[in-house]
Amino acid sequence: MSLLATLPAADSYHRVGAGVLPSAFAVSELATASFAAVGREMARLIQAINLSTKAPEVSIDHRLASLWFGYSFKPEGWDMPSLWDTVAGDYKAADGWIRLHTNLPRHRSAALKVLGTRPEREAVANAVRSWAMSDLETAVVAEGGVAAAMRSRTEWLDHPQGRAVSRDPLIGWQGPRYVNLRDRPRATADRPLAGLRVLDLTRVLAGPVSTRTLAGFGAEVLRIDPPGWDEPGVIPDISLGKRCAYLDLKSETGLERLHGLLAQADVFVHGYRPGALEALGLTRAKRDELAPNRIEVTLDAYGWQGPWSTRRGFDSLVQMSAGIAHAGMEWANADKPTPLPVQALDHATGYLMAAAVLSALAEAASGNSIMHAHLSLARTAELLAVLGKDEAQSAPITPATTDYGTATEASGWGPGHRLNPALRVGEATMRWDLPASKLGSSEPVWPLDAN
């Protein structure tokens, strides 16, 4: 069995392009390597399903890979909504720094309730100053919100959750079993995932990046969200190539519809923390009953063991917890937390998730047993922390200008242009059959031609 376990060797793919995203960490190197992981596993799959007599060459554009770690979409004549809520950000506590993540209304309400203040930055900043950062972090989380005190790398590695994450594999494979892959007669060396049904129950940002990647090679991705859900600052970037539908999974009808969709899915990608699917009645046994031949990949924020394994989190929070923002502050000689130049934990984890899907598909196509894949933002942070920089790369990567395709993408919000693809695998170059669309704009059904 050769399920994906680490980043591919640098000599296993062809790299063009140059530059670096300035950081204390090897962010651009991580971008190229995570794209390469997708490419190498796609090459294995193309050979395994007899679309080529040998594994095709993998080529990565280093500059474009780095740019894809930021926004991939440039609006034409309109502006993208702001990514951040007005209250979200870093605040000085009595003994250090803490980050409040308030993009979701319930998380915003939780933080404001604990602080007992108005939803204004100055008022929040004044309230935070009277708290010890760890006490405020604990109080906000206990109230159902999300927050992260800034720790150094040493403090994180001494923390019970940091120790637990450091023992995790990059990709945790669990539950070996044999599956029978469905025939996909439309698959070609040019569109190797054509006809592959991917059920997407993920939200900002890593999970959607993984399914966007699969859609780029022809997969039929159906994203499911609760009614009324929106992520205005990111959806134009990550709904590319997908159909997006609403379902109320807390209702009997909605859950039954999901069961039917899962039963017809080839791949199930979700971002539920430990125990959350079980709370919906979708236990491992139930998923095996409904979709015995599925490939399943999932992620969480802080890892799958340890005291924080059920804690909600986002890229910016994990950067604070895991010592990345602190190391950045020292590197930049700054007086406040200095995060990565892009949300690299999200993006790298997303591409590794896509690579894990392809790895399992290739193994199944070769007649080998597969397993479910578990990834986490915190474990990707550990990968980044030890990844070496390419000392030959020193010129900073300039903002995207001529890096966009010439074709206009008619997104659900307005026209724009998408970055050129960073990855080629033989004849297959990432391209998307559907423009980015608003959440809830499709029905929760598989298209009739997705076979």
PDB file of C-alpha atoms in Angstrom, residues 193-387:
ATOM      1  CA  LEU A 193     -11.966  13.006 -12.944  1.00  0.00           C
ATOM      2  CA  ALA A 194     -14.893  13.458 -15.330  1.00  0.00           C
ATOM      3  CA  GLY A 195     -17.991  11.838 -13.869  1.00  0.00           C
ATOM      4  CA  LEU A 196     -16.568  11.556 -10.348  1.00  0.00           C
ATOM      5  CA  ARG A 197     -19.256  12.595  -7.845  1.00  0.00           C
ATOM      6  CA  VAL A 198     -17.827  14.553  -4.911  1.00  0.00           C
ATOM      7  CA  LEU A 199     -20.128  15.434  -2.007  1.00  0.00           C
ATOM      8  CA  ASP A 200     -18.690  18.517  -0.305  1.00  0.00           C
ATOM      9  CA  LEU A 201     -19.681  19.334   3.272  1.00  0.00           C
ATOM     10  CA  THR A 202     -16.872  21.769   4.009  1.00  0.00           C
ATOM     11  CA  ARG A 203     -16.612  25.482   4.739  1.00  0.00           C
ATOM     12  CA  VAL A 204     -13.907  28.122   4.928  1.00  0.00           C
ATOM     13  CA  LEU A 205     -11.283  27.438   3.593  1.00  0.00           C
ATOM     14  CA  ALA A 206      -9.206  24.255   3.334  1.00  0.00           C
ATOM     15  CA  GLY A 207     -12.032  21.869   2.461  1.00  0.00           C
ATOM     16  CA  PRO A 208     -13.433  24.073  -0.310  1.00  0.00           C
ATOM     17  CA  VAL A 209      -9.937  24.411  -1.779  1.00  0.00           C
ATOM     18  CA  SER A 210      -9.697  20.618  -1.966  1.00  0.00           C
ATOM     19  CA  THR A 211     -12.983  20.207  -3.799  1.00  0.00           C
ATOM     20  CA  ARG A 212     -12.263  23.169  -6.086  1.00  0.00           C
ATOM     21  CA  THR A 213      -9.082  21.332  -7.044  1.00  0.00           C
ATOM     22  CA  LEU A 214     -10.962  18.122  -7.854  1.00  0.00           C
ATOM     23  CA  ALA A 215     -13.470  20.109  -9.922  1.00  0.00           C
ATOM     24  CA  GLY A 216     -10.538  21.522 -11.874  1.00  0.00           C
ATOM     25  CA  PHE A 217      -9.838  18.056 -13.249  1.00  0.00           C
ATOM     26  CA  GLY A 218     -13.464  17.364 -14.163  1.00  0.00           C
ATOM     27  CA  ALA A 219     -15.089  16.117 -10.949  1.00  0.00           C
ATOM     28  CA  GLU A 220     -18.788  16.818 -10.375  1.00  0.00           C
ATOM     29  CA  VAL A 221     -18.763  18.637  -7.014  1.00  0.00           C
ATOM     30  CA  LEU A 222     -21.963  19.261  -5.066  1.00  0.00           C
ATOM     31  CA  ARG A 223     -21.538  21.502  -2.030  1.00  0.00           C
ATOM     32  CA  ILE A 224     -24.173  21.408   0.724  1.00  0.00           C
ATOM     33  CA  ASP A 225     -24.747  24.205   3.253  1.00  0.00           C
ATOM     34  CA  PRO A 226     -27.467  25.000   5.788  1.00  0.00           C
ATOM     35  CA  PRO A 227     -30.175  27.363   4.500  1.00  0.00           C
ATOM     36  CA  GLY A 228     -29.056  30.969   4.530  1.00  0.00           C
ATOM     37  CA  TRP A 229     -25.375  30.193   5.058  1.00  0.00           C
ATOM     38  CA  ASP A 230     -22.910  32.511   3.339  1.00  0.00           C
ATOM     39  CA  GLU A 231     -19.200  33.287   3.387  1.00  0.00           C
ATOM     40  CA  PRO A 232     -19.238  36.464   1.279  1.00  0.00           C
ATOM     41  CA  GLY A 233     -15.524  37.186   1.479  1.00  0.00           C
ATOM     42  CA  VAL A 234     -14.412  33.817   0.096  1.00  0.00           C
ATOM     43  CA  ILE A 235     -17.202  32.160  -1.882  1.00  0.00           C
ATOM     44  CA  PRO A 236     -16.362  33.836  -5.231  1.00  0.00           C
ATOM     45  CA  ASP A 237     -12.889  32.356  -4.821  1.00  0.00           C
ATOM     46  CA  ILE A 238     -13.731  28.794  -3.775  1.00  0.00           C
ATOM     47  CA  SER A 239     -17.133  27.895  -5.259  1.00  0.00           C
ATOM     48  CA  LEU A 240     -15.487  27.676  -8.690  1.00  0.00           C
ATOM     49  CA  GLY A 241     -16.555  24.604 -10.632  1.00  0.00           C
ATOM     50  CA  LYS A 242     -19.181  23.524  -8.090  1.00  0.00           C
ATOM     51  CA  ARG A 243     -22.919  23.306  -7.720  1.00  0.00           C
ATOM     52  CA  CYS A 244     -23.972  24.765  -4.366  1.00  0.00           C
ATOM     53  CA  ALA A 245     -27.203  23.780  -2.640  1.00  0.00           C
ATOM     54  CA  TYR A 246     -28.921  24.300   0.706  1.00  0.00           C
ATOM     55  CA  LEU A 247     -30.154  21.480   2.936  1.00  0.00           C
ATOM     56  CA  ASP A 248     -31.337  21.617   6.531  1.00  0.00           C
ATOM     57  CA  LEU A 249     -29.600  18.596   8.043  1.00  0.00           C
ATOM     58  CA  LYS A 250     -31.393  19.134  11.346  1.00  0.00           C
ATOM     59  CA  SER A 251     -34.674  18.259   9.658  1.00  0.00           C
ATOM     60  CA  GLU A 252     -35.730  14.707   8.874  1.00  0.00           C
ATOM     61  CA  THR A 253     -36.359  15.566   5.233  1.00  0.00           C
ATOM     62  CA  GLY A 254     -33.018  17.288   4.808  1.00  0.00           C
ATOM     63  CA  LEU A 255     -31.114  14.436   6.400  1.00  0.00           C
ATOM     64  CA  GLU A 256     -32.892  11.911   4.187  1.00  0.00           C
ATOM     65  CA  ARG A 257     -31.925  13.941   1.120  1.00  0.00           C
ATOM     66  CA  LEU A 258     -28.317  13.920   2.288  1.00  0.00           C
ATOM     67  CA  HIS A 259     -28.465  10.146   2.725  1.00  0.00           C
ATOM     68  CA  GLY A 260     -29.579   9.829  -0.885  1.00  0.00           C
ATOM     69  CA  LEU A 261     -26.799  12.105  -2.125  1.00  0.00           C
ATOM     70  CA  LEU A 262     -24.181  10.232  -0.122  1.00  0.00           C
ATOM     71  CA  ALA A 263     -25.413   6.899  -1.439  1.00  0.00           C
ATOM     72  CA  GLN A 264     -24.645   8.070  -4.982  1.00  0.00           C
ATOM     73  CA  ALA A 265     -21.354   9.824  -4.176  1.00  0.00           C
ATOM     74  CA  ASP A 266     -17.926   8.484  -5.070  1.00  0.00           C
ATOM     75  CA  VAL A 267     -16.119  10.838  -2.703  1.00  0.00           C
ATOM     76  CA  PHE A 268     -17.223  12.385   0.582  1.00  0.00           C
ATOM     77  CA  VAL A 269     -15.218  15.400   1.787  1.00  0.00           C
ATOM     78  CA  HIS A 270     -16.245  17.035   5.057  1.00  0.00           C
ATOM     79  CA  GLY A 271     -14.934  19.292   7.780  1.00  0.00           C
ATOM     80  CA  TYR A 272     -16.807  18.007  10.802  1.00  0.00           C
ATOM     81  CA  ARG A 273     -14.973  17.873  14.121  1.00  0.00           C
ATOM     82  CA  PRO A 274     -14.825  14.532  15.987  1.00  0.00           C
ATOM     83  CA  GLY A 275     -18.330  13.479  17.022  1.00  0.00           C
ATOM     84  CA  ALA A 276     -20.216  16.029  14.894  1.00  0.00           C
ATOM     85  CA  LEU A 277     -21.301  13.620  12.140  1.00  0.00           C
ATOM     86  CA  GLU A 278     -22.303  11.089  14.759  1.00  0.00           C
ATOM     87  CA  ALA A 279     -24.545  13.727  16.351  1.00  0.00           C
ATOM     88  CA  LEU A 280     -26.422  13.854  13.028  1.00  0.00           C
ATOM     89  CA  GLY A 281     -26.816  10.081  13.063  1.00  0.00           C
ATOM     90  CA  LEU A 282     -24.181   9.685  10.339  1.00  0.00           C
ATOM     91  CA  THR A 283     -21.981   7.264  12.230  1.00  0.00           C
ATOM     92  CA  ARG A 284     -19.168   5.423  10.457  1.00  0.00           C
ATOM     93  CA  ALA A 285     -21.428   2.359  10.328  1.00  0.00           C
ATOM     94  CA  LYS A 286     -24.250   4.399   8.770  1.00  0.00           C
ATOM     95  CA  ARG A 287     -21.905   5.915   6.178  1.00  0.00           C
ATOM     96  CA  ASP A 288     -20.606   2.460   5.343  1.00  0.00           C
ATOM     97  CA  GLU A 289     -24.185   1.254   4.919  1.00  0.00           C
ATOM     98  CA  LEU A 290     -25.170   4.150   2.661  1.00  0.00           C
ATOM     99  CA  ALA A 291     -21.972   4.410   0.611  1.00  0.00           C
ATOM    100  CA  PRO A 292     -19.754   1.363   1.105  1.00  0.00           C
ATOM    101  CA  ASN A 293     -17.565   2.258  -1.872  1.00  0.00           C
ATOM    102  CA  ARG A 294     -16.931   5.904  -1.058  1.00  0.00           C
ATOM    103  CA  ILE A 295     -13.587   7.628  -0.629  1.00  0.00           C
ATOM    104  CA  GLU A 296     -13.738   9.776   2.516  1.00  0.00           C
ATOM    105  CA  VAL A 297     -11.421  12.635   3.509  1.00  0.00           C
ATOM    106  CA  THR A 298     -11.917  15.068   6.376  1.00  0.00           C
ATOM    107  CA  LEU A 299     -10.160  17.774   8.347  1.00  0.00           C
ATOM    108  CA  ASP A 300     -10.369  19.712  11.566  1.00  0.00           C
ATOM    109  CA  ALA A 301      -8.466  22.657  13.004  1.00  0.00           C
ATOM    110  CA  TYR A 302      -6.432  21.421  15.951  1.00  0.00           C
ATOM    111  CA  GLY A 303      -5.874  17.714  15.290  1.00  0.00           C
ATOM    112  CA  TRP A 304      -7.644  14.447  15.966  1.00  0.00           C
ATOM    113  CA  GLN A 305      -6.347  13.698  19.433  1.00  0.00           C
ATOM    114  CA  GLY A 306      -5.559  15.785  22.482  1.00  0.00           C
ATOM    115  CA  PRO A 307      -7.655  18.154  24.632  1.00  0.00           C
ATOM    116  CA  TRP A 308      -8.414  20.537  21.747  1.00  0.00           C
ATOM    117  CA  SER A 309      -9.428  17.927  19.181  1.00  0.00           C
ATOM    118  CA  THR A 310     -13.043  19.135  19.252  1.00  0.00           C
ATOM    119  CA  ARG A 311     -12.156  22.845  19.345  1.00  0.00           C
ATOM    120  CA  ARG A 312     -13.350  25.049  16.494  1.00  0.00           C
ATOM    121  CA  GLY A 313     -10.639  26.938  14.700  1.00  0.00           C
ATOM    122  CA  PHE A 314      -9.492  28.712  11.579  1.00  0.00           C
ATOM    123  CA  ASP A 315      -6.162  29.278   9.847  1.00  0.00           C
ATOM    124  CA  SER A 316      -5.502  32.643  11.517  1.00  0.00           C
ATOM    125  CA  LEU A 317      -6.221  31.177  14.955  1.00  0.00           C
ATOM    126  CA  VAL A 318      -3.988  28.149  14.456  1.00  0.00           C
ATOM    127  CA  GLN A 319      -1.189  30.491  13.365  1.00  0.00           C
ATOM    128  CA  MET A 320      -1.533  32.257  16.736  1.00  0.00           C
ATOM    129  CA  SER A 321      -1.732  29.043  18.767  1.00  0.00           C
ATOM    130  CA  ALA A 322       1.077  27.171  17.037  1.00  0.00           C
ATOM    131  CA  GLY A 323       3.732  29.889  17.301  1.00  0.00           C
ATOM    132  CA  ILE A 324       3.668  30.973  13.667  1.00  0.00           C
ATOM    133  CA  ALA A 325       2.467  34.532  14.319  1.00  0.00           C
ATOM    134  CA  HIS A 326       4.991  34.850  17.169  1.00  0.00           C
ATOM    135  CA  ALA A 327       7.883  33.636  15.000  1.00  0.00           C
ATOM    136  CA  GLY A 328       6.754  36.033  12.290  1.00  0.00           C
ATOM    137  CA  MET A 329       6.782  38.886  14.769  1.00  0.00           C
ATOM    138  CA  GLU A 330      10.376  38.121  15.754  1.00  0.00           C
ATOM    139  CA  TRP A 331      11.428  37.670  12.110  1.00  0.00           C
ATOM    140  CA  ALA A 332       9.889  41.009  11.120  1.00  0.00           C
ATOM    141  CA  ASN A 333      11.159  42.735  14.291  1.00  0.00           C
ATOM    142  CA  ALA A 334       7.574  43.869  14.802  1.00  0.00           C
ATOM    143  CA  ASP A 335       5.660  44.814  17.946  1.00  0.00           C
ATOM    144  CA  LYS A 336       2.546  42.784  17.166  1.00  0.00           C
ATOM    145  CA  PRO A 337       1.614  39.338  15.791  1.00  0.00           C
ATOM    146  CA  THR A 338       2.858  38.849  12.246  1.00  0.00           C
ATOM    147  CA  PRO A 339       0.926  36.150  10.387  1.00  0.00           C
ATOM    148  CA  LEU A 340       1.855  34.443   7.153  1.00  0.00           C
ATOM    149  CA  PRO A 341       1.391  36.562   4.005  1.00  0.00           C
ATOM    150  CA  VAL A 342      -1.411  34.213   2.915  1.00  0.00           C
ATOM    151  CA  GLN A 343      -3.626  31.661   4.646  1.00  0.00           C
ATOM    152  CA  ALA A 344      -1.111  28.960   3.832  1.00  0.00           C
ATOM    153  CA  LEU A 345      -2.351  26.419   6.375  1.00  0.00           C
ATOM    154  CA  ASP A 346      -5.783  26.414   4.774  1.00  0.00           C
ATOM    155  CA  HIS A 347      -4.526  26.211   1.219  1.00  0.00           C
ATOM    156  CA  ALA A 348      -1.832  23.604   1.816  1.00  0.00           C
ATOM    157  CA  THR A 349      -4.232  21.421   3.802  1.00  0.00           C
ATOM    158  CA  GLY A 350      -6.783  21.763   1.007  1.00  0.00           C
ATOM    159  CA  TYR A 351      -4.375  20.591  -1.678  1.00  0.00           C
ATOM    160  CA  LEU A 352      -3.190  17.752   0.552  1.00  0.00           C
ATOM    161  CA  MET A 353      -6.818  16.713   1.033  1.00  0.00           C
ATOM    162  CA  ALA A 354      -7.313  16.624  -2.742  1.00  0.00           C
ATOM    163  CA  ALA A 355      -4.114  14.629  -3.072  1.00  0.00           C
ATOM    164  CA  ALA A 356      -5.393  12.198  -0.423  1.00  0.00           C
ATOM    165  CA  VAL A 357      -8.597  11.658  -2.429  1.00  0.00           C
ATOM    166  CA  LEU A 358      -6.539  10.897  -5.535  1.00  0.00           C
ATOM    167  CA  SER A 359      -4.215   8.620  -3.586  1.00  0.00           C
ATOM    168  CA  ALA A 360      -7.127   6.535  -2.312  1.00  0.00           C
ATOM    169  CA  LEU A 361      -8.675   6.392  -5.781  1.00  0.00           C
ATOM    170  CA  ALA A 362      -5.397   5.187  -7.275  1.00  0.00           C
ATOM    171  CA  GLU A 363      -4.999   2.502  -4.625  1.00  0.00           C
ATOM    172  CA  ALA A 364      -8.575   1.307  -5.087  1.00  0.00           C
ATOM    173  CA  ALA A 365      -8.150   1.218  -8.871  1.00  0.00           C
ATOM    174  CA  SER A 366      -5.066  -0.947  -8.357  1.00  0.00           C
ATOM    175  CA  GLY A 367      -7.055  -3.444  -6.276  1.00  0.00           C
ATOM    176  CA  ASN A 368      -5.550  -2.423  -2.947  1.00  0.00           C
ATOM    177  CA  SER A 369      -7.347  -1.587   0.268  1.00  0.00           C
ATOM    178  CA  ILE A 370      -7.906   2.068   1.168  1.00  0.00           C
ATOM    179  CA  MET A 371      -8.584   4.051   4.320  1.00  0.00           C
ATOM    180  CA  HIS A 372     -10.277   7.268   5.385  1.00  0.00           C
ATOM    181  CA  ALA A 373      -7.932  10.276   5.509  1.00  0.00           C
ATOM    182  CA  HIS A 374      -7.788  12.732   8.409  1.00  0.00           C
ATOM    183  CA  LEU A 375      -5.892  16.033   8.182  1.00  0.00           C
ATOM    184  CA  SER A 376      -5.700  19.145  10.337  1.00  0.00           C
ATOM    185  CA  LEU A 377      -4.558  22.740  10.034  1.00  0.00           C
ATOM    186  CA  ALA A 378      -2.416  22.346  13.148  1.00  0.00           C
ATOM    187  CA  ARG A 379      -0.524  19.381  11.699  1.00  0.00           C
ATOM    188  CA  THR A 380       0.072  21.300   8.470  1.00  0.00           C
ATOM    189  CA  ALA A 381       1.514  24.075  10.650  1.00  0.00           C
ATOM    190  CA  GLU A 382       4.049  21.583  11.968  1.00  0.00           C
ATOM    191  CA  LEU A 383       4.966  20.662   8.396  1.00  0.00           C
ATOM    192  CA  LEU A 384       5.502  24.318   7.543  1.00  0.00           C
ATOM    193  CA  ALA A 385       7.579  24.886  10.685  1.00  0.00           C
ATOM    194  CA  VAL A 386      10.205  22.341   9.586  1.00  0.00           C
ATOM    195  CA  LEU A 387      10.086  22.931   5.821  1.00  0.00           C
TER     196      LEU A 387
END
